[in-house]
JSON list of N, CA and C in Angstrom, two decimals:
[
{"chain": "P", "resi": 151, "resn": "UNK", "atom": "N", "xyz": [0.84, -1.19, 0.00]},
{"chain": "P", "resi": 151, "resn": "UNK", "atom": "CA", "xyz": [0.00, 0.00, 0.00]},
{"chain": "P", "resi": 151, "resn": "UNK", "atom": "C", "xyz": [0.88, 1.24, 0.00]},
{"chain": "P", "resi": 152, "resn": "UNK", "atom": "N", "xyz": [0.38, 1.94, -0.93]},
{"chain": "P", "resi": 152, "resn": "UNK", "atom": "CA", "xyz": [1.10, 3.85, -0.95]},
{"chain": "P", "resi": 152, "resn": "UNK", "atom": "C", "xyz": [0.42, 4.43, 0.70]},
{"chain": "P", "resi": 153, "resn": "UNK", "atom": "N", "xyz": [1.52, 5.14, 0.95]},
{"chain": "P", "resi": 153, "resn": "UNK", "atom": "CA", "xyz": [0.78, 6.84, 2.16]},
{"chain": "P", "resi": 153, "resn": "UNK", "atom": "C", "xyz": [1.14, 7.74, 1.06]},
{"chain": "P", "resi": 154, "resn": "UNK", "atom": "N", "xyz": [0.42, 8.66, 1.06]},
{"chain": "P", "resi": 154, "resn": "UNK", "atom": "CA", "xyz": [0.86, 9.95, 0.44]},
{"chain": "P", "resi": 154, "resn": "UNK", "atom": "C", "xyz": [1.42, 10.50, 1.28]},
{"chain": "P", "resi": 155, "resn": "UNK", "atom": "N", "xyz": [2.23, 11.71, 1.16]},
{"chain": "P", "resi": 155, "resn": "UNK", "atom": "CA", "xyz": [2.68, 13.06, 1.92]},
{"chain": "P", "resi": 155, "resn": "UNK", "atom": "C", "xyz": [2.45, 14.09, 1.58]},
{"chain": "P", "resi": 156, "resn": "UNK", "atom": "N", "xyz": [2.13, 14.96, 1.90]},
{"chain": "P", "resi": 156, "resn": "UNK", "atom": "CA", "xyz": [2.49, 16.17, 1.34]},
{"chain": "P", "resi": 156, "resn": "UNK", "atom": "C", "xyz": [3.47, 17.18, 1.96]},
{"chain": "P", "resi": 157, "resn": "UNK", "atom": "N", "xyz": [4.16, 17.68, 0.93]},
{"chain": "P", "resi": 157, "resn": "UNK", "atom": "CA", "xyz": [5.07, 18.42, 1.70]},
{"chain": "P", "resi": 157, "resn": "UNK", "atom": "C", "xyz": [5.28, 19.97, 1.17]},
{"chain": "P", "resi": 158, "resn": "UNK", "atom": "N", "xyz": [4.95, 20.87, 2.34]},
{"chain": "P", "resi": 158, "resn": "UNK", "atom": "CA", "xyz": [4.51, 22.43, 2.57]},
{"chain": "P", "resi": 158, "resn": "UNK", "atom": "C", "xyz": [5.66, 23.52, 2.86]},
{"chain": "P", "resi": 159, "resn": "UNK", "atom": "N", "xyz": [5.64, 24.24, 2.19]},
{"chain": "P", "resi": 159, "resn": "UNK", "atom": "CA", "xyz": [6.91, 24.92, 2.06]},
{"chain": "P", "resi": 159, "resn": "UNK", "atom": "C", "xyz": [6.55, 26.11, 2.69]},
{"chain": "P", "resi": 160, "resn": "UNK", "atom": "N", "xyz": [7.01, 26.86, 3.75]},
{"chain": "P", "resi": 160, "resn": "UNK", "atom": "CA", "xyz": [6.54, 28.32, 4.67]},
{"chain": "P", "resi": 160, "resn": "UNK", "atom": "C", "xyz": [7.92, 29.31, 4.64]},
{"chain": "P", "resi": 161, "resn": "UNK", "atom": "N", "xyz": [7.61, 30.03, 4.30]},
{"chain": "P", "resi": 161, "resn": "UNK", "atom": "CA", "xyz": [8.60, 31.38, 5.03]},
{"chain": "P", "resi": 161, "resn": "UNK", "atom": "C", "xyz": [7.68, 32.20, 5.58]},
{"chain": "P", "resi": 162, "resn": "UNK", "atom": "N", "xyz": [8.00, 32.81, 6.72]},
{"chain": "P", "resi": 162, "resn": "UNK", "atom": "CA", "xyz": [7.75, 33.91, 7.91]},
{"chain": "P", "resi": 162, "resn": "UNK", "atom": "C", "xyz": [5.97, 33.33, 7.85]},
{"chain": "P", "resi": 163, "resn": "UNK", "atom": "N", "xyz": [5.74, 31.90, 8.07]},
{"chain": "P", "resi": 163, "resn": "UNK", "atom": "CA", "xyz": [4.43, 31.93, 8.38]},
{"chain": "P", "resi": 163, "resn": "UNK", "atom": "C", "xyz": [3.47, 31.71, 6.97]},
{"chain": "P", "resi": 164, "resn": "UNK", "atom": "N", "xyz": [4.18, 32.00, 5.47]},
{"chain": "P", "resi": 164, "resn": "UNK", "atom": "CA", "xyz": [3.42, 32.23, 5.14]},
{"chain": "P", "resi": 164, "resn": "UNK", "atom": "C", "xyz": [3.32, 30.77, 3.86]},
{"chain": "P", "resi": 165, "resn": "UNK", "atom": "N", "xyz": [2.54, 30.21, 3.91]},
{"chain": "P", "resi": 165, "resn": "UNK", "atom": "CA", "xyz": [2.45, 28.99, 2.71]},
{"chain": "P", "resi": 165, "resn": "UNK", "atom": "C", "xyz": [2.88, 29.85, 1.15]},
{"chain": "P", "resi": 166, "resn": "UNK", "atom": "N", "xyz": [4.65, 29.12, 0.58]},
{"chain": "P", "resi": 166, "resn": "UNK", "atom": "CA", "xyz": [5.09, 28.91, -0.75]},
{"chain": "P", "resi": 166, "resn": "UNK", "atom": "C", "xyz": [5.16, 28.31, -1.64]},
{"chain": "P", "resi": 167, "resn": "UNK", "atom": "N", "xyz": [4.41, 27.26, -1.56]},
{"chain": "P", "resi": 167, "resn": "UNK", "atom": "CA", "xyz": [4.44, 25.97, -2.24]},
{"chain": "P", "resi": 167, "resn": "UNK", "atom": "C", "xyz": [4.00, 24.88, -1.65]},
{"chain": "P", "resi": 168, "resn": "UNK", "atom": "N", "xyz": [3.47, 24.05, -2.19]},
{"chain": "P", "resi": 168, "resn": "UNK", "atom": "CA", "xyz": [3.26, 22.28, -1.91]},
{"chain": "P", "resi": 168, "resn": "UNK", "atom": "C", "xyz": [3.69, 21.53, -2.84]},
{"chain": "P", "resi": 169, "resn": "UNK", "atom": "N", "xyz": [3.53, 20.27, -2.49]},
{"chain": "P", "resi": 169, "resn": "UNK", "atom": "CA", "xyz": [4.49, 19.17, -3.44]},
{"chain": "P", "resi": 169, "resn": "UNK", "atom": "C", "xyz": [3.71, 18.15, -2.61]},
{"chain": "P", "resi": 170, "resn": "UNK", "atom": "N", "xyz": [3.61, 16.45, -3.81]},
{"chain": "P", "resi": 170, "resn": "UNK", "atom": "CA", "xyz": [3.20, 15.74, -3.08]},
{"chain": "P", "resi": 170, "resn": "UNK", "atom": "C", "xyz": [3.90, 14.53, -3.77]},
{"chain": "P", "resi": 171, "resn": "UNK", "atom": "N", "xyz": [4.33, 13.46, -2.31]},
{"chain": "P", "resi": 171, "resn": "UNK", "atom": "CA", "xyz": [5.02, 12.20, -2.68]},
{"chain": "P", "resi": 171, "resn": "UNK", "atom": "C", "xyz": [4.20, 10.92, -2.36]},
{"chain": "P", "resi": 172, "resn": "UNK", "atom": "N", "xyz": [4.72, 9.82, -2.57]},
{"chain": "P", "resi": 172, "resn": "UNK", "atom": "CA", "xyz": [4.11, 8.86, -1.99]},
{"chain": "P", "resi": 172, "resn": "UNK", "atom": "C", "xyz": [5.36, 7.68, -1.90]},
{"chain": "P", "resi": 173, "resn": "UNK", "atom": "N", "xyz": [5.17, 7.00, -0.70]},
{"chain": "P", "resi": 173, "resn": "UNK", "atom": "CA", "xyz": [6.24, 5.60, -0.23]},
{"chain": "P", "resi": 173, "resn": "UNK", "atom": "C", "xyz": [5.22, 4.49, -0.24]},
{"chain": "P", "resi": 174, "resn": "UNK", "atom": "N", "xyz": [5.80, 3.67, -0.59]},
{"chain": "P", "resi": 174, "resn": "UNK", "atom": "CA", "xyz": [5.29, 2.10, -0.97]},
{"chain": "P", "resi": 174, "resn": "UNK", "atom": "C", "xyz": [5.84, 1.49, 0.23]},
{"chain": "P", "resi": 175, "resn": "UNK", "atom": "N", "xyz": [4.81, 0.61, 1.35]},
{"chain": "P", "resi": 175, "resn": "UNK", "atom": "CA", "xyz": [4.85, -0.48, 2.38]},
{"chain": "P", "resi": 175, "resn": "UNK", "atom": "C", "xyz": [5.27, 0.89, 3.19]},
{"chain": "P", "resi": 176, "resn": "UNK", "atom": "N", "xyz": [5.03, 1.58, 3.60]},
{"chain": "P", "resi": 176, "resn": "UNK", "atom": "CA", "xyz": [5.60, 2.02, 4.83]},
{"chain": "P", "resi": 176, "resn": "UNK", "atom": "C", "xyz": [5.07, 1.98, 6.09]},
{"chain": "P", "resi": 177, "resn": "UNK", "atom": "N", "xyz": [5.89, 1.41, 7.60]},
{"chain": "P", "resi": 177, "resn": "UNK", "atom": "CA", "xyz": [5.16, 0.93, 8.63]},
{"chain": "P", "resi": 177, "resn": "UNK", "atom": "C", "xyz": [5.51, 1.38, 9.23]},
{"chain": "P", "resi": 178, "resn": "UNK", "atom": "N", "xyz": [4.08, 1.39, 10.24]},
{"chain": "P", "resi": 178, "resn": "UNK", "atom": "CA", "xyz": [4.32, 2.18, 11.75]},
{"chain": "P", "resi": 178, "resn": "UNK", "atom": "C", "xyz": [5.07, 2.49, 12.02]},
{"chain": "P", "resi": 179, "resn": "UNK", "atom": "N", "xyz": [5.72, 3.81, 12.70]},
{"chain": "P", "resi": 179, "resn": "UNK", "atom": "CA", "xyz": [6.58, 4.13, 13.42]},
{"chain": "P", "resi": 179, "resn": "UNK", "atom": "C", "xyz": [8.43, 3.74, 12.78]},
{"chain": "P", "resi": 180, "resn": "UNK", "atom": "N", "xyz": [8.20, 3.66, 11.40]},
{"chain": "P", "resi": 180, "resn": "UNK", "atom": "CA", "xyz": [9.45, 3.06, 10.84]},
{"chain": "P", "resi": 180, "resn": "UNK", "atom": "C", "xyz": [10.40, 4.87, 10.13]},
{"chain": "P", "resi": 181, "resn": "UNK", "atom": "N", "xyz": [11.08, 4.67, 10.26]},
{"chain": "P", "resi": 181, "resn": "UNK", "atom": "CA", "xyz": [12.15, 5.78, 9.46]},
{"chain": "P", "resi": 181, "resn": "UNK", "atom": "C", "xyz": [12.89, 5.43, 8.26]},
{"chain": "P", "resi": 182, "resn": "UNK", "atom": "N", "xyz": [12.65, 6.35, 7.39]},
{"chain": "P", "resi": 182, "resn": "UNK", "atom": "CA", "xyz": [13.29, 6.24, 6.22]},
{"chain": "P", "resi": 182, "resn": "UNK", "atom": "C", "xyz": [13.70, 7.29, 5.44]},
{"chain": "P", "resi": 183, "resn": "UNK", "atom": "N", "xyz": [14.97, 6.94, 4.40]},
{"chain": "P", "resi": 183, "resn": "UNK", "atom": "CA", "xyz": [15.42, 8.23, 4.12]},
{"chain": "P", "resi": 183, "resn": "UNK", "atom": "C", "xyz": [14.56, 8.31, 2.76]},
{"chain": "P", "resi": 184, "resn": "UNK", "atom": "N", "xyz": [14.07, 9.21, 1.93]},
{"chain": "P", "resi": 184, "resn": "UNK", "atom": "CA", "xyz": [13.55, 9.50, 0.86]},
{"chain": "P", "resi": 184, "resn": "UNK", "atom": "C", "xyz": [14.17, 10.42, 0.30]},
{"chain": "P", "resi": 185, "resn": "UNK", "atom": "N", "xyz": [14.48, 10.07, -1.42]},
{"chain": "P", "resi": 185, "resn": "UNK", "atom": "CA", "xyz": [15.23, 11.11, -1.96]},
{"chain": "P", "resi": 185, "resn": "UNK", "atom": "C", "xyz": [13.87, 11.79, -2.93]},
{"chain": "P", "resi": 186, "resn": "UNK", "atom": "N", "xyz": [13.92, 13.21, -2.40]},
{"chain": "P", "resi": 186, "resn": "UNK", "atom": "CA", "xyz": [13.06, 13.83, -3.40]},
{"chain": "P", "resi": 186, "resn": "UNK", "atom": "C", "xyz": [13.41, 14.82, -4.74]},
{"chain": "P", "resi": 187, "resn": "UNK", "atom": "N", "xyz": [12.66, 15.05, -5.41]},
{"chain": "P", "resi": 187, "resn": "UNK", "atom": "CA", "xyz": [13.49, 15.85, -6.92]},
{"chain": "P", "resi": 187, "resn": "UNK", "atom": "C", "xyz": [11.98, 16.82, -6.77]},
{"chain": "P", "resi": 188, "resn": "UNK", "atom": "N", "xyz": [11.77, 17.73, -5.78]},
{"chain": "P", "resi": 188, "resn": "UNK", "atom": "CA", "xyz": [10.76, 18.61, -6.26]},
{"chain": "P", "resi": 188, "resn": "UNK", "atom": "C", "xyz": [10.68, 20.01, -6.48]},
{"chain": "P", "resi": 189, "resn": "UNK", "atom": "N", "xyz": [10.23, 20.30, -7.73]},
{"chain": "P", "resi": 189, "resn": "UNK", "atom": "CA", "xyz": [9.90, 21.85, -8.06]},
{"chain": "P", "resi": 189, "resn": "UNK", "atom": "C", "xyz": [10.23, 23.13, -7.18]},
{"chain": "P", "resi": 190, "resn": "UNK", "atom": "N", "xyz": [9.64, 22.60, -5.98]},
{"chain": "P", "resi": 190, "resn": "UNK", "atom": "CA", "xyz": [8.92, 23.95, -5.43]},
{"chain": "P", "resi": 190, "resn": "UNK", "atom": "C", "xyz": [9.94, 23.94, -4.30]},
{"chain": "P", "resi": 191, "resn": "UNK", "atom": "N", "xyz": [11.29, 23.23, -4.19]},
{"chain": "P", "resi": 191, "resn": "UNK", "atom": "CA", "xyz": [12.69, 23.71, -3.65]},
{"chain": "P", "resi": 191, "resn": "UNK", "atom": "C", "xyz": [13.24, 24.78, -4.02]},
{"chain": "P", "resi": 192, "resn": "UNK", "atom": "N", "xyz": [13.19, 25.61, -4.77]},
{"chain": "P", "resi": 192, "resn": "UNK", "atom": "CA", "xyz": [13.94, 27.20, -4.53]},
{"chain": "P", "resi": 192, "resn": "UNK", "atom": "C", "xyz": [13.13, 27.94, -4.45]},
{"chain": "P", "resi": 193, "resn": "UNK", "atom": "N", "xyz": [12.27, 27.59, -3.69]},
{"chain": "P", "resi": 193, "resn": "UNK", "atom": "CA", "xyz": [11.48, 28.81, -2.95]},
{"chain": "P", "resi": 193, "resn": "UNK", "atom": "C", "xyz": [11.64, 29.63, -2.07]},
{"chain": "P", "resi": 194, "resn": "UNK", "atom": "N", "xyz": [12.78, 29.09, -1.62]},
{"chain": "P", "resi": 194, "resn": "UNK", "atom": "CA", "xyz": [13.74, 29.77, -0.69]},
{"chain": "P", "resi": 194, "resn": "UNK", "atom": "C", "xyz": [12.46, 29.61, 0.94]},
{"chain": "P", "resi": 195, "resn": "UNK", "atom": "N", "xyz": [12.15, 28.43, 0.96]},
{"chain": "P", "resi": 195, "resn": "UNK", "atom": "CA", "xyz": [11.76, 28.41, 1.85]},
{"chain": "P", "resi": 195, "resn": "UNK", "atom": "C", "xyz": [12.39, 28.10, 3.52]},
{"chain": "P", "resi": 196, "resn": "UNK", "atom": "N", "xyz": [11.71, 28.85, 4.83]},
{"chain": "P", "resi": 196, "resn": "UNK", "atom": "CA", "xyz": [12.54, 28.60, 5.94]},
{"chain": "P", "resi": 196, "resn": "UNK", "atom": "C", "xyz": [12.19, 27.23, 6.60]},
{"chain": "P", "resi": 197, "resn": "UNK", "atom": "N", "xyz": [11.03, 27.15, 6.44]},
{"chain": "P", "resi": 197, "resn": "UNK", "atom": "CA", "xyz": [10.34, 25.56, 7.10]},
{"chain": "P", "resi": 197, "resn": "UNK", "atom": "C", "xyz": [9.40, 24.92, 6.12]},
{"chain": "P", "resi": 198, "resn": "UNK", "atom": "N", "xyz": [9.95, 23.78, 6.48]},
{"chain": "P", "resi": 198, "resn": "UNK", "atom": "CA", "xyz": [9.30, 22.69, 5.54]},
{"chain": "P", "resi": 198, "resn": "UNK", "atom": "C", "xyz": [8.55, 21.45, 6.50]},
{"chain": "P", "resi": 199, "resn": "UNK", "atom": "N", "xyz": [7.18, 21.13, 6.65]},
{"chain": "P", "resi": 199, "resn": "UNK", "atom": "CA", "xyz": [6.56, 20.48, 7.00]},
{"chain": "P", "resi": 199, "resn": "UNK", "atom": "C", "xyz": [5.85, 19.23, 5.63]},
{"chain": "P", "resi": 200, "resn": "UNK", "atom": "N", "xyz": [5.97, 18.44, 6.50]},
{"chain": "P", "resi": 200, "resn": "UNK", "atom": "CA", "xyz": [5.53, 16.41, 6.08]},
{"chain": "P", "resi": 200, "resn": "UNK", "atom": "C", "xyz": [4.41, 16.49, 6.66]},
{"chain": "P", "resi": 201, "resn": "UNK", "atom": "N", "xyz": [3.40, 16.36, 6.08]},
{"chain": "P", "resi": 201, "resn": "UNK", "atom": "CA", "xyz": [2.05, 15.87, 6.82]},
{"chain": "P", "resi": 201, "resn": "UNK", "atom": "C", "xyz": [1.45, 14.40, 5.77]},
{"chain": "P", "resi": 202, "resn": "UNK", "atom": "N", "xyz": [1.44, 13.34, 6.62]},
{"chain": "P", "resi": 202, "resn": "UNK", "atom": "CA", "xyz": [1.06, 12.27, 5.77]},
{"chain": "P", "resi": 202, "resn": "UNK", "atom": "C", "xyz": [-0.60, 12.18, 5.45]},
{"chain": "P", "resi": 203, "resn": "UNK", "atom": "N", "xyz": [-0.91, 11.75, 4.69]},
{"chain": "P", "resi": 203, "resn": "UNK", "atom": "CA", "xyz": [-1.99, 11.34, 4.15]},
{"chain": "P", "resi": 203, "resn": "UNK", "atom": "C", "xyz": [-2.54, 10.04, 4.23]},
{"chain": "P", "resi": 204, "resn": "UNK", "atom": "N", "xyz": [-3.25, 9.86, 5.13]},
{"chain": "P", "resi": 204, "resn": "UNK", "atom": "CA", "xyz": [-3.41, 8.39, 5.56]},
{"chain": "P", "resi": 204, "resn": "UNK", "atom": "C", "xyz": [-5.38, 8.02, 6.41]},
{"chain": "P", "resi": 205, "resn": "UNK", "atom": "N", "xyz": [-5.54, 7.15, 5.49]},
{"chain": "P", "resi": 205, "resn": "UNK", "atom": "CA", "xyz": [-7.08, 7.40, 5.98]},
{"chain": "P", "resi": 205, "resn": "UNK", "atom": "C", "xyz": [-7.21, 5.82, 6.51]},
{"chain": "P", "resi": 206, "resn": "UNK", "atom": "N", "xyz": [-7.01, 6.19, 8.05]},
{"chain": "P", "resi": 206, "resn": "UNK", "atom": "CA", "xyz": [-6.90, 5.16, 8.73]},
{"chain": "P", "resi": 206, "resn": "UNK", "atom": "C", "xyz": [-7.98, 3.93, 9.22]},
{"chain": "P", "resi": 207, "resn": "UNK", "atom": "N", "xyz": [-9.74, 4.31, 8.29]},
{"chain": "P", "resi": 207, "resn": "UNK", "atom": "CA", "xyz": [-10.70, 3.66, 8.47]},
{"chain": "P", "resi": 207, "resn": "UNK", "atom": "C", "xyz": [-10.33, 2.75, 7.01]},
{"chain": "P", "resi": 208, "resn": "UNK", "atom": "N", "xyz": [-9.63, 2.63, 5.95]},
{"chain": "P", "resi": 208, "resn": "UNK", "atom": "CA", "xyz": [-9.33, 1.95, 4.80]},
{"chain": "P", "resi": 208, "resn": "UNK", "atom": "C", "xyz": [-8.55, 0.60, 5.04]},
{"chain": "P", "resi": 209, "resn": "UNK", "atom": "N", "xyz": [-8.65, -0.49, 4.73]},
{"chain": "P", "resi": 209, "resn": "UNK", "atom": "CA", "xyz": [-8.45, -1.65, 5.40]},
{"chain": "P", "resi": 209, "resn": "UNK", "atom": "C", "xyz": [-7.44, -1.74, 4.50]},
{"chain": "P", "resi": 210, "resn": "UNK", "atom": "N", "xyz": [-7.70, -1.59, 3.39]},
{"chain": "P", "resi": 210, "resn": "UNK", "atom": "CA", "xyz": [-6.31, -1.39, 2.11]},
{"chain": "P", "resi": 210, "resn": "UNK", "atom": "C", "xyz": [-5.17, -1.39, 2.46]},
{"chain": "P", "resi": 211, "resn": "UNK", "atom": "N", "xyz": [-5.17, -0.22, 3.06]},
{"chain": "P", "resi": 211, "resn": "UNK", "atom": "CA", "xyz": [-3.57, 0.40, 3.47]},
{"chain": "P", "resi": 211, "resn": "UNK", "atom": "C", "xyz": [-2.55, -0.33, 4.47]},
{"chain": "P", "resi": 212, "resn": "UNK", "atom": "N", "xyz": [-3.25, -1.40, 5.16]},
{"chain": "P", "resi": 212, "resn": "UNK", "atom": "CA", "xyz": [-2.61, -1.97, 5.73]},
{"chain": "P", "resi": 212, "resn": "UNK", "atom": "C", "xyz": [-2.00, -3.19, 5.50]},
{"chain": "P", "resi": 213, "resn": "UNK", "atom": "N", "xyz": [-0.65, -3.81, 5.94]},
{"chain": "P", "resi": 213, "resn": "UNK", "atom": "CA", "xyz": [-0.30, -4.68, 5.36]},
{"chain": "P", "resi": 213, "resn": "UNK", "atom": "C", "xyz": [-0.47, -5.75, 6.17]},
{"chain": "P", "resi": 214, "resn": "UNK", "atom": "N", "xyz": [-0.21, -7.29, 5.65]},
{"chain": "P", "resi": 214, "resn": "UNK", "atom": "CA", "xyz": [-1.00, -8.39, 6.72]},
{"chain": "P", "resi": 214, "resn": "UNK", "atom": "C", "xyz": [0.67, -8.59, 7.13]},
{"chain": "P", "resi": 215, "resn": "UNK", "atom": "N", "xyz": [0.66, -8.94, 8.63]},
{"chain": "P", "resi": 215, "resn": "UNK", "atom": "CA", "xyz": [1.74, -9.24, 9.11]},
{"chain": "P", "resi": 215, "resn": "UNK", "atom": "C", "xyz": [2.26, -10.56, 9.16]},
{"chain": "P", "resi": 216, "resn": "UNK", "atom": "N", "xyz": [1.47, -11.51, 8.81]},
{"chain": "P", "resi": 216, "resn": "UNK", "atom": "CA", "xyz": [1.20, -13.03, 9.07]},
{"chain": "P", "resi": 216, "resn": "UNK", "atom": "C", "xyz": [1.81, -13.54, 7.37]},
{"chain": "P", "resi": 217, "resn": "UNK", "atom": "N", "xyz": [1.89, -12.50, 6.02]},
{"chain": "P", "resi": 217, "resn": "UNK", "atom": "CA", "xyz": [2.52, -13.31, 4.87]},
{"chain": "P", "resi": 217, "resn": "UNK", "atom": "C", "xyz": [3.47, -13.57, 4.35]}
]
């Protein structure tokens, strides 16, 4: 199963951009490095926020632990 992300680009507060990715199998509480190639990097932005996309009533998205 895909999560989406999206990822939000701010200077002084103010939204510069979005961009959106997606990772294949990714589990609970797991870390990973992701290499991204997106557009809306010289925006000269100061903070960059990850908010995942995940609709946790979808039985889909989850993977069986038992195969």
């Amino acid at each position: 199963a895909q999560v989406k992300f999206n990822i939000l680009f701010y200077s002084g507060g103010r939204l510069l951009g979005a961009e959106q990715t997606a990772v294949d199998k990714f589990l609970s509480g797991e870390t990973r490095t992701v290499d991204l190639r997106l557009a809306s990097f010289g925006l000269g932005a100061a903070e960059v926020k990850v908010v995942p996309e995940v609709d946790i009533f979808d039985a889909n998205i989850y993977l069986n632990a038992f195969k």
